[in-house]
PDB file of N, CA and C in Angstrom:
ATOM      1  N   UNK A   1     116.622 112.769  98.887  1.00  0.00           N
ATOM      2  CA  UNK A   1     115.654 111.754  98.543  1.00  0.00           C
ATOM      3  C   UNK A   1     115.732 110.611  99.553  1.00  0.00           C
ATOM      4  N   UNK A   2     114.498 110.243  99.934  1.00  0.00           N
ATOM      5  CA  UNK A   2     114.688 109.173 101.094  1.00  0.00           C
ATOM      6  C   UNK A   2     114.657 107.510 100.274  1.00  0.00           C
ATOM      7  N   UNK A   3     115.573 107.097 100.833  1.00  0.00           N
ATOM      8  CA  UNK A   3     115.835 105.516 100.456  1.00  0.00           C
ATOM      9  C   UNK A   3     115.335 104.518 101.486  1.00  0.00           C
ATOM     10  N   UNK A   4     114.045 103.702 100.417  1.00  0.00           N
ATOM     11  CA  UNK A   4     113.677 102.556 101.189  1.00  0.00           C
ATOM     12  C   UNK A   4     114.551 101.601 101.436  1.00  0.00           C
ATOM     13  N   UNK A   5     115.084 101.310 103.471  1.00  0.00           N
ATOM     14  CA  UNK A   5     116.092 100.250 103.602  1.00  0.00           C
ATOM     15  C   UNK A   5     115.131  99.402 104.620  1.00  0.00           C
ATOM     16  N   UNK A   6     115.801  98.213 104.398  1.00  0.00           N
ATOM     17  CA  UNK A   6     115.272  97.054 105.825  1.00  0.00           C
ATOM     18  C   UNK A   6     116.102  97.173 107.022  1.00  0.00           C
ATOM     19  N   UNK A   7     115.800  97.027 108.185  1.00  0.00           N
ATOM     20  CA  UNK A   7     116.368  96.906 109.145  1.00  0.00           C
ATOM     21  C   UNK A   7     115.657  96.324 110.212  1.00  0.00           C
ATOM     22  N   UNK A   8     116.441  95.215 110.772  1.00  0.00           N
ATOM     23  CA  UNK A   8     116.260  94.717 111.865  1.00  0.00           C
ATOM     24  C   UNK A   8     114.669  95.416 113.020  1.00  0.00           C
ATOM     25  N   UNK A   9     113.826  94.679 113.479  1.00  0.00           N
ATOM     26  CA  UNK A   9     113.292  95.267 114.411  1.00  0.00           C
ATOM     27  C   UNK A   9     113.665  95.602 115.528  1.00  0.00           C
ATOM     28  N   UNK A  10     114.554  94.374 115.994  1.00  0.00           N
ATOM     29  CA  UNK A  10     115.280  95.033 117.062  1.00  0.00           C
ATOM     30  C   UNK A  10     115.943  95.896 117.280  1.00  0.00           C
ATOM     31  N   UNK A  11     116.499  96.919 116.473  1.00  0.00           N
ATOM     32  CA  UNK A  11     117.087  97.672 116.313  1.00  0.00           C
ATOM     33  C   UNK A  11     116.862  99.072 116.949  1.00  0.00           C
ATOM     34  N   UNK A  12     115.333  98.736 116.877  1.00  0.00           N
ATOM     35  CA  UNK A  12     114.512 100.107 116.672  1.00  0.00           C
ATOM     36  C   UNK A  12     114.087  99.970 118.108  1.00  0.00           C
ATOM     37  N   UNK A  13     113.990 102.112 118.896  1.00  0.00           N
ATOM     38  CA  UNK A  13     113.787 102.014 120.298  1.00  0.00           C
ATOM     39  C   UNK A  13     112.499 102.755 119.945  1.00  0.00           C
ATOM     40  N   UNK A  14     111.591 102.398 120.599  1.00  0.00           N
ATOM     41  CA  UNK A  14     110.087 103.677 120.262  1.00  0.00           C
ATOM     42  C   UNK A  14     110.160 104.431 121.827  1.00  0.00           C
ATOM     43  N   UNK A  15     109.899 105.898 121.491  1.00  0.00           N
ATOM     44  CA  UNK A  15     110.513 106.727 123.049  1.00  0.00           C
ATOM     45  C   UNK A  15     108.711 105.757 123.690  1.00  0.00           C
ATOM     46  N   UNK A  16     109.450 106.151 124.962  1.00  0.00           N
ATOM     47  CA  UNK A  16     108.441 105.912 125.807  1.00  0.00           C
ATOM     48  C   UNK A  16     106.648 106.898 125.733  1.00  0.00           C
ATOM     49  N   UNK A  17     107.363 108.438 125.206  1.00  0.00           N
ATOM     50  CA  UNK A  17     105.769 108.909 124.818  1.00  0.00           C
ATOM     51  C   UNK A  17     105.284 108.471 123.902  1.00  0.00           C
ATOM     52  N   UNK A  18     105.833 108.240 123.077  1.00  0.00           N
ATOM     53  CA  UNK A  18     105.134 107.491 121.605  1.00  0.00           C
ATOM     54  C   UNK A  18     104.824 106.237 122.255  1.00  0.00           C
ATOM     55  N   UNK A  19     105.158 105.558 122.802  1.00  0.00           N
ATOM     56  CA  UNK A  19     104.136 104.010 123.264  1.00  0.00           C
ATOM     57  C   UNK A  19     103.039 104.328 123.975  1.00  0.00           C
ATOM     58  N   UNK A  20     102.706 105.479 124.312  1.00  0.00           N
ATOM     59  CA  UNK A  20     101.245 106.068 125.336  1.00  0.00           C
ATOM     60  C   UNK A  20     100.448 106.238 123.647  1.00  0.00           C
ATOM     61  N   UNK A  21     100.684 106.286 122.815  1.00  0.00           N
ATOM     62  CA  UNK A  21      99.788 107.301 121.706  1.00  0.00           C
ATOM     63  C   UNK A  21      98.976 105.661 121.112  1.00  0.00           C
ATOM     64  N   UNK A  22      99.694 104.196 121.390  1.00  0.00           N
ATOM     65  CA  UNK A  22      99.398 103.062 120.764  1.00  0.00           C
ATOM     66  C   UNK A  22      97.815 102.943 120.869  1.00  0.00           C
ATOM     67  N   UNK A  23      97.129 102.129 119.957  1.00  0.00           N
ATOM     68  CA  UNK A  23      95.749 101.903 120.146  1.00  0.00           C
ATOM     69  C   UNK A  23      95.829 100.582 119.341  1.00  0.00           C
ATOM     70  N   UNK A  24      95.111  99.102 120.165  1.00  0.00           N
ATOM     71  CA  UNK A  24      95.760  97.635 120.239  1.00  0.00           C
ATOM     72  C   UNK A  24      94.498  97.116 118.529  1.00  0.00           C
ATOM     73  N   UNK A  25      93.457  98.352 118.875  1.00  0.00           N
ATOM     74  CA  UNK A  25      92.274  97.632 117.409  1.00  0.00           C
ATOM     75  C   UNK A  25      93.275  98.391 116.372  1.00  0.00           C
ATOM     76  N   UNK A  26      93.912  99.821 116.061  1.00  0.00           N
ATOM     77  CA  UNK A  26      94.623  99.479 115.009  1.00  0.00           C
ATOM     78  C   UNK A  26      95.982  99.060 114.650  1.00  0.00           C
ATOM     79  N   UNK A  27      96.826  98.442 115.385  1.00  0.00           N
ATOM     80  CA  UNK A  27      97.400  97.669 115.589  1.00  0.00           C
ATOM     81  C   UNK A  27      97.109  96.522 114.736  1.00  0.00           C
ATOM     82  N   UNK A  28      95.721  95.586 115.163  1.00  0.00           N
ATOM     83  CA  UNK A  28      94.662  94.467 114.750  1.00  0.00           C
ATOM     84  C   UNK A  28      94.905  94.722 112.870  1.00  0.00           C
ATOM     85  N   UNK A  29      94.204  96.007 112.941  1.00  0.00           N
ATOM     86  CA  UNK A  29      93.762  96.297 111.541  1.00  0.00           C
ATOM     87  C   UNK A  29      95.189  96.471 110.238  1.00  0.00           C
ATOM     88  N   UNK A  30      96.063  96.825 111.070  1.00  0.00           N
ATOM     89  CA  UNK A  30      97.223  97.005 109.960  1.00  0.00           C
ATOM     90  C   UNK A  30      97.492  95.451 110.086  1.00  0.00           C
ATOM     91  N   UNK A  31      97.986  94.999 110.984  1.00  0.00           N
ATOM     92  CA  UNK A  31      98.392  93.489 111.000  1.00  0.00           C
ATOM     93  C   UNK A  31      97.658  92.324 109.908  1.00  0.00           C
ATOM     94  N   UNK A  32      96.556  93.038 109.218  1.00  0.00           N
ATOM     95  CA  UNK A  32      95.614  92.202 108.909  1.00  0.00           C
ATOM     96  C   UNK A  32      96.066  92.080 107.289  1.00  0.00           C
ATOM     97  N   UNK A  33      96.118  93.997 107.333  1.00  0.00           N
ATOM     98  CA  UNK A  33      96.343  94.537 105.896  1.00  0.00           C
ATOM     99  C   UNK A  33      97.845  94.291 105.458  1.00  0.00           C
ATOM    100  N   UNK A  34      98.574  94.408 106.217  1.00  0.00           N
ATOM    101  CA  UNK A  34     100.220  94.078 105.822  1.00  0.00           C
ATOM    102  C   UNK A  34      99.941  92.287 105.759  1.00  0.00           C
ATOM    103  N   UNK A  35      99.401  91.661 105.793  1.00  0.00           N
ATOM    104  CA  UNK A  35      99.218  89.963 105.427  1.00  0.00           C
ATOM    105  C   UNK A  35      98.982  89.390 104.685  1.00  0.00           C
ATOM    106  N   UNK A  36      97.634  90.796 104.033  1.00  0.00           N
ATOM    107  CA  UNK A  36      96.926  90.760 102.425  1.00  0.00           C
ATOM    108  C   UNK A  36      98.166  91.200 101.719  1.00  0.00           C
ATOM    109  N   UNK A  37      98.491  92.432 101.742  1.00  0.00           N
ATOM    110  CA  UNK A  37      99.059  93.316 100.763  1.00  0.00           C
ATOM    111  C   UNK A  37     100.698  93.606 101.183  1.00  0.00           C
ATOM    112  N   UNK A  38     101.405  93.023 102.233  1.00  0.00           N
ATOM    113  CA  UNK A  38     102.341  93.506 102.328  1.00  0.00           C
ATOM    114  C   UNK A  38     102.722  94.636 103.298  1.00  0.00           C
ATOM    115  N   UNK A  39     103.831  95.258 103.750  1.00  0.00           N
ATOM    116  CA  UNK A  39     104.119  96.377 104.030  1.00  0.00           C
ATOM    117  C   UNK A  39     104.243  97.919 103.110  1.00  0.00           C
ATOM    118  N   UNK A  40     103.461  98.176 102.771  1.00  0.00           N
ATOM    119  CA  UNK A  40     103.378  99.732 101.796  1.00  0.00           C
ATOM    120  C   UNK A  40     104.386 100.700 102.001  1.00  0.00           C
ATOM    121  N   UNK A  41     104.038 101.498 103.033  1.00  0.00           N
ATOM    122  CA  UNK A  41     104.518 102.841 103.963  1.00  0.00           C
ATOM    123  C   UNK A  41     105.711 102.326 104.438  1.00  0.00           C
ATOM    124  N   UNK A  42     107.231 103.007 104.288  1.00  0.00           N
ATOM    125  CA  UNK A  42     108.093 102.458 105.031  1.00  0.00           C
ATOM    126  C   UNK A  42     107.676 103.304 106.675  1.00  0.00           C
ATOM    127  N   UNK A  43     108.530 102.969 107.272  1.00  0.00           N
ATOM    128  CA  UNK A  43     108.129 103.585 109.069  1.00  0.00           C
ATOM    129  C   UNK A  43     109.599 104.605 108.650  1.00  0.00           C
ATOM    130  N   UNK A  44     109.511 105.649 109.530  1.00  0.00           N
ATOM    131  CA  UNK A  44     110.705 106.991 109.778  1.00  0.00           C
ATOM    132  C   UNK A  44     111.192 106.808 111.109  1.00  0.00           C
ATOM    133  N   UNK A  45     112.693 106.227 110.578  1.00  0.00           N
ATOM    134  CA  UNK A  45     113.912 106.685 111.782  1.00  0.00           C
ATOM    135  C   UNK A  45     114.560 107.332 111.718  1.00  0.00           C
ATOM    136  N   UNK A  46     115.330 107.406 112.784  1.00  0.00           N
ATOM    137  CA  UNK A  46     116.454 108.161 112.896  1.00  0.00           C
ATOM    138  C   UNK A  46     117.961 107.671 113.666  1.00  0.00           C
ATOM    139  N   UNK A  47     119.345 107.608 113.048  1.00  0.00           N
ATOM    140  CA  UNK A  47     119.878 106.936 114.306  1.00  0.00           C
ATOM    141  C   UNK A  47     120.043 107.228 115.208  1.00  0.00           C
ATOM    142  N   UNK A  48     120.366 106.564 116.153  1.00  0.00           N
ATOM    143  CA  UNK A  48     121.000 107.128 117.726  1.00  0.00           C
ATOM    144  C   UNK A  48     122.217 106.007 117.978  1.00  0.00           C
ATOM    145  N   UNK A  49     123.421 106.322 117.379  1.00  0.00           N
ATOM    146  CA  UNK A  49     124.517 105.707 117.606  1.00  0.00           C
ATOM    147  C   UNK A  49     124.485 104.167 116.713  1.00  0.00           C
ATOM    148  N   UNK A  50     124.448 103.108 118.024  1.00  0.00           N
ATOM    149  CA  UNK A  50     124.129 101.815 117.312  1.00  0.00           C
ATOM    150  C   UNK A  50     122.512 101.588 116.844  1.00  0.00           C
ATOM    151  N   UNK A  51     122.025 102.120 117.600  1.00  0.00           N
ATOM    152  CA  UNK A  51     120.293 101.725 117.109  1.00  0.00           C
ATOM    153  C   UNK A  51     119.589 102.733 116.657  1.00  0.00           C
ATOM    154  N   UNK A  52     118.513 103.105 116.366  1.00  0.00           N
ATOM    155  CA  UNK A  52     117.583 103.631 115.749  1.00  0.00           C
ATOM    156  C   UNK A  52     116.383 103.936 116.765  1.00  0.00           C
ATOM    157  N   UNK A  53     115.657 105.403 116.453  1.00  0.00           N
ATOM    158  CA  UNK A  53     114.847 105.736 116.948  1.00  0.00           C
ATOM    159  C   UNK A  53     113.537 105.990 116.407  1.00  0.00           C
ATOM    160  N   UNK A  54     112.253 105.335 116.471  1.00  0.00           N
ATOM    161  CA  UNK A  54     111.085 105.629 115.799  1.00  0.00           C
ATOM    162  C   UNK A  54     110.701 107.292 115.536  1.00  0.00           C
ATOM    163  N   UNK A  55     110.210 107.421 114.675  1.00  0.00           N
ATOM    164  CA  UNK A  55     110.213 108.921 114.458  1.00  0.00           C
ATOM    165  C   UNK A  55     108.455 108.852 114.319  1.00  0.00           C
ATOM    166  N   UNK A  56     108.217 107.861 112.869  1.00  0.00           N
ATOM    167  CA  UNK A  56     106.688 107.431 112.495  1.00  0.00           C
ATOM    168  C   UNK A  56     106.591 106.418 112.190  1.00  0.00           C
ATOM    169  N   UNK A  57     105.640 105.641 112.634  1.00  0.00           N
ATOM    170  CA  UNK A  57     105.157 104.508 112.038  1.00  0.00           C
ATOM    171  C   UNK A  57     104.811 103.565 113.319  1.00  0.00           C
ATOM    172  N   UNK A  58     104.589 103.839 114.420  1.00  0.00           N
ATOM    173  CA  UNK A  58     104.555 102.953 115.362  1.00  0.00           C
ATOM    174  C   UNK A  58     103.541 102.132 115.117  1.00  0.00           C
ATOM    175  N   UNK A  59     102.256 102.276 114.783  1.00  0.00           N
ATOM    176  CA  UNK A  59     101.154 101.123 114.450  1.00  0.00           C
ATOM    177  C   UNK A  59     101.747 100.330 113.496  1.00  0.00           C
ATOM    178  N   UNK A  60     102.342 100.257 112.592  1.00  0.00           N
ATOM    179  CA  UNK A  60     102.864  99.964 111.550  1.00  0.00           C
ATOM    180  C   UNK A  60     104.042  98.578 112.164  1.00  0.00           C
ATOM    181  N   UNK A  61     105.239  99.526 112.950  1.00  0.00           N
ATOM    182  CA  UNK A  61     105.748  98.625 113.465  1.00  0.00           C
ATOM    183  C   UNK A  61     105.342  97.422 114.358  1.00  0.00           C
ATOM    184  N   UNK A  62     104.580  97.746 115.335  1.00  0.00           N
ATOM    185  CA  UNK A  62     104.052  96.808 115.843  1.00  0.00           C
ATOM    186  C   UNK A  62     103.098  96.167 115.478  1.00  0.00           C
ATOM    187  N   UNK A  63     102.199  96.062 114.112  1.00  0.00           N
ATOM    188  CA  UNK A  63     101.654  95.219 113.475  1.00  0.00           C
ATOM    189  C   UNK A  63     102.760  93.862 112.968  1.00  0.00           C
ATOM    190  N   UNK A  64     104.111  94.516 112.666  1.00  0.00           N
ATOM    191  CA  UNK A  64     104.910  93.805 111.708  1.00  0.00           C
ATOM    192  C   UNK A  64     105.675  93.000 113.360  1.00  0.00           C
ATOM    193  N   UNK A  65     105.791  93.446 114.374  1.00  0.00           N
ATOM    194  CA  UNK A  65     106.381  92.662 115.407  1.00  0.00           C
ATOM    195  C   UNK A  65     104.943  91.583 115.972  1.00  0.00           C
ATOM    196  N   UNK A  66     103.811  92.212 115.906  1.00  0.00           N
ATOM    197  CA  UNK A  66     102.602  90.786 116.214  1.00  0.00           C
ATOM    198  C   UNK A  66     102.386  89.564 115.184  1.00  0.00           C
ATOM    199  N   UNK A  67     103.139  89.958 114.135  1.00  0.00           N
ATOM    200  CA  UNK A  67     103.175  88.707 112.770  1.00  0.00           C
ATOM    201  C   UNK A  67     104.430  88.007 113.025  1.00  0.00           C
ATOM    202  N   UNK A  68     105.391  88.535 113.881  1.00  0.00           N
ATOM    203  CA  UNK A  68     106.029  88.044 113.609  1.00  0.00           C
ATOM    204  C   UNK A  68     107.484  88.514 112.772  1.00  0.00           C
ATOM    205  N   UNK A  69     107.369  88.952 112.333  1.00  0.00           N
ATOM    206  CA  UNK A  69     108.627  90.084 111.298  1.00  0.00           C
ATOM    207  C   UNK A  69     109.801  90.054 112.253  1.00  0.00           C
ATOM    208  N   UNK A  70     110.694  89.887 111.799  1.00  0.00           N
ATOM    209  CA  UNK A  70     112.070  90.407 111.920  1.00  0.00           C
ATOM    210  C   UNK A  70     112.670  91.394 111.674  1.00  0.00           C
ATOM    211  N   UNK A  71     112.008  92.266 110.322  1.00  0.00           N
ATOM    212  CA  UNK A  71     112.798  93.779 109.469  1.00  0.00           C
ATOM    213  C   UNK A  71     111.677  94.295 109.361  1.00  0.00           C
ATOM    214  N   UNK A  72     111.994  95.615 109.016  1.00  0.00           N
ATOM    215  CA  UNK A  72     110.691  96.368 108.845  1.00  0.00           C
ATOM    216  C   UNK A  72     111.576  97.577 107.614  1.00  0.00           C
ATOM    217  N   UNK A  73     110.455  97.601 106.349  1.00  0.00           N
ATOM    218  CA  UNK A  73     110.839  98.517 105.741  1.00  0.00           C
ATOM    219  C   UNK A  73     111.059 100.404 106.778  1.00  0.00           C
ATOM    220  N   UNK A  74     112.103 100.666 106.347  1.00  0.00           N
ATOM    221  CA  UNK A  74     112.592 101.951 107.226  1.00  0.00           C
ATOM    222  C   UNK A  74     112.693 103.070 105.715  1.00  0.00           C
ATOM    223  N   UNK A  75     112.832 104.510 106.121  1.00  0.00           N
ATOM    224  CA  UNK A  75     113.239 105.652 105.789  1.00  0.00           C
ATOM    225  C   UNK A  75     114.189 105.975 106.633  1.00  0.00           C
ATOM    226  N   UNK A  76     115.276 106.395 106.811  1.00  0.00           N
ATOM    227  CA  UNK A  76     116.541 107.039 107.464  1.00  0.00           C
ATOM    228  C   UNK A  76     116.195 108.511 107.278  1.00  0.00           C
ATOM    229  N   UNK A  77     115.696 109.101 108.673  1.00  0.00           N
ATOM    230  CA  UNK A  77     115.808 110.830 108.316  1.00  0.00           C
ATOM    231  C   UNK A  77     116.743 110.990 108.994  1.00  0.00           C
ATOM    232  N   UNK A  78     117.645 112.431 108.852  1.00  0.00           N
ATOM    233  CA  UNK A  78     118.063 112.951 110.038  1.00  0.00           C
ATOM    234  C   UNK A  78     117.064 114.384 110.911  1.00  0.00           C
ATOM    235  N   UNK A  79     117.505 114.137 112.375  1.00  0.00           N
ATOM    236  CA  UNK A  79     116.658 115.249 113.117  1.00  0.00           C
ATOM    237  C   UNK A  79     117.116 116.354 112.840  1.00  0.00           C
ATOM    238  N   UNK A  80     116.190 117.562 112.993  1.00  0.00           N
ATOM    239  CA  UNK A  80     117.054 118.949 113.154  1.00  0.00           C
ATOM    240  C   UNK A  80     116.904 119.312 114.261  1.00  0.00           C
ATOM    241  N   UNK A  81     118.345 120.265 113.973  1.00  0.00           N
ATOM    242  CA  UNK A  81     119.025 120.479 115.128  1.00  0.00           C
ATOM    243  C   UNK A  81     118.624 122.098 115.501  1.00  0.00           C
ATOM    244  N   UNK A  82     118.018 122.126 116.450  1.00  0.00           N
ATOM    245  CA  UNK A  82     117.324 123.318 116.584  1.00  0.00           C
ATOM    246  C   UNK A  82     118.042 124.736 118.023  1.00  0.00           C
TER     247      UNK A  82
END
């Protein structure tokens, strides 16, 4: 069962292909809706030692880093190992 935790934004590394997939209007649009209503959806990491790796949620996160945020609700998965 996955447990909603907070963690630091800084924490979190988004790989470099996942920052090509960003688009800045919805970005705009979550930023707007997490202001009304909050953060809903936690975002999916994973660790990598001391920090954390985005898995999902990158619009999400970076709505909550253009407001301003410090934590961002997280899910902790682990990867498989294939």
């Amino acid at each position: 069962m996955l447990v909603k935790e907070p963690l630091p934004i800084s924490l979190i590394r988004v790989p470099a292909k996942r920052m090509k997939t960003l688009v800045a209007d919805k970005v705009t649009t979550l930023a707007e809706d997490i202001l009304e209503n909050g953060q809903q959806t936690p975002i999916r990491v994973r660790e990598n030692g001391a920090e954390y790796v985005l898995i999902e949620g990158l619009h999400r996160l970076e709505a909550l880093k253009a407001l301003g945020e410090q934590t961002v609700d997280t899910y902790k998965v682990r990867a498989r190992l294939h």
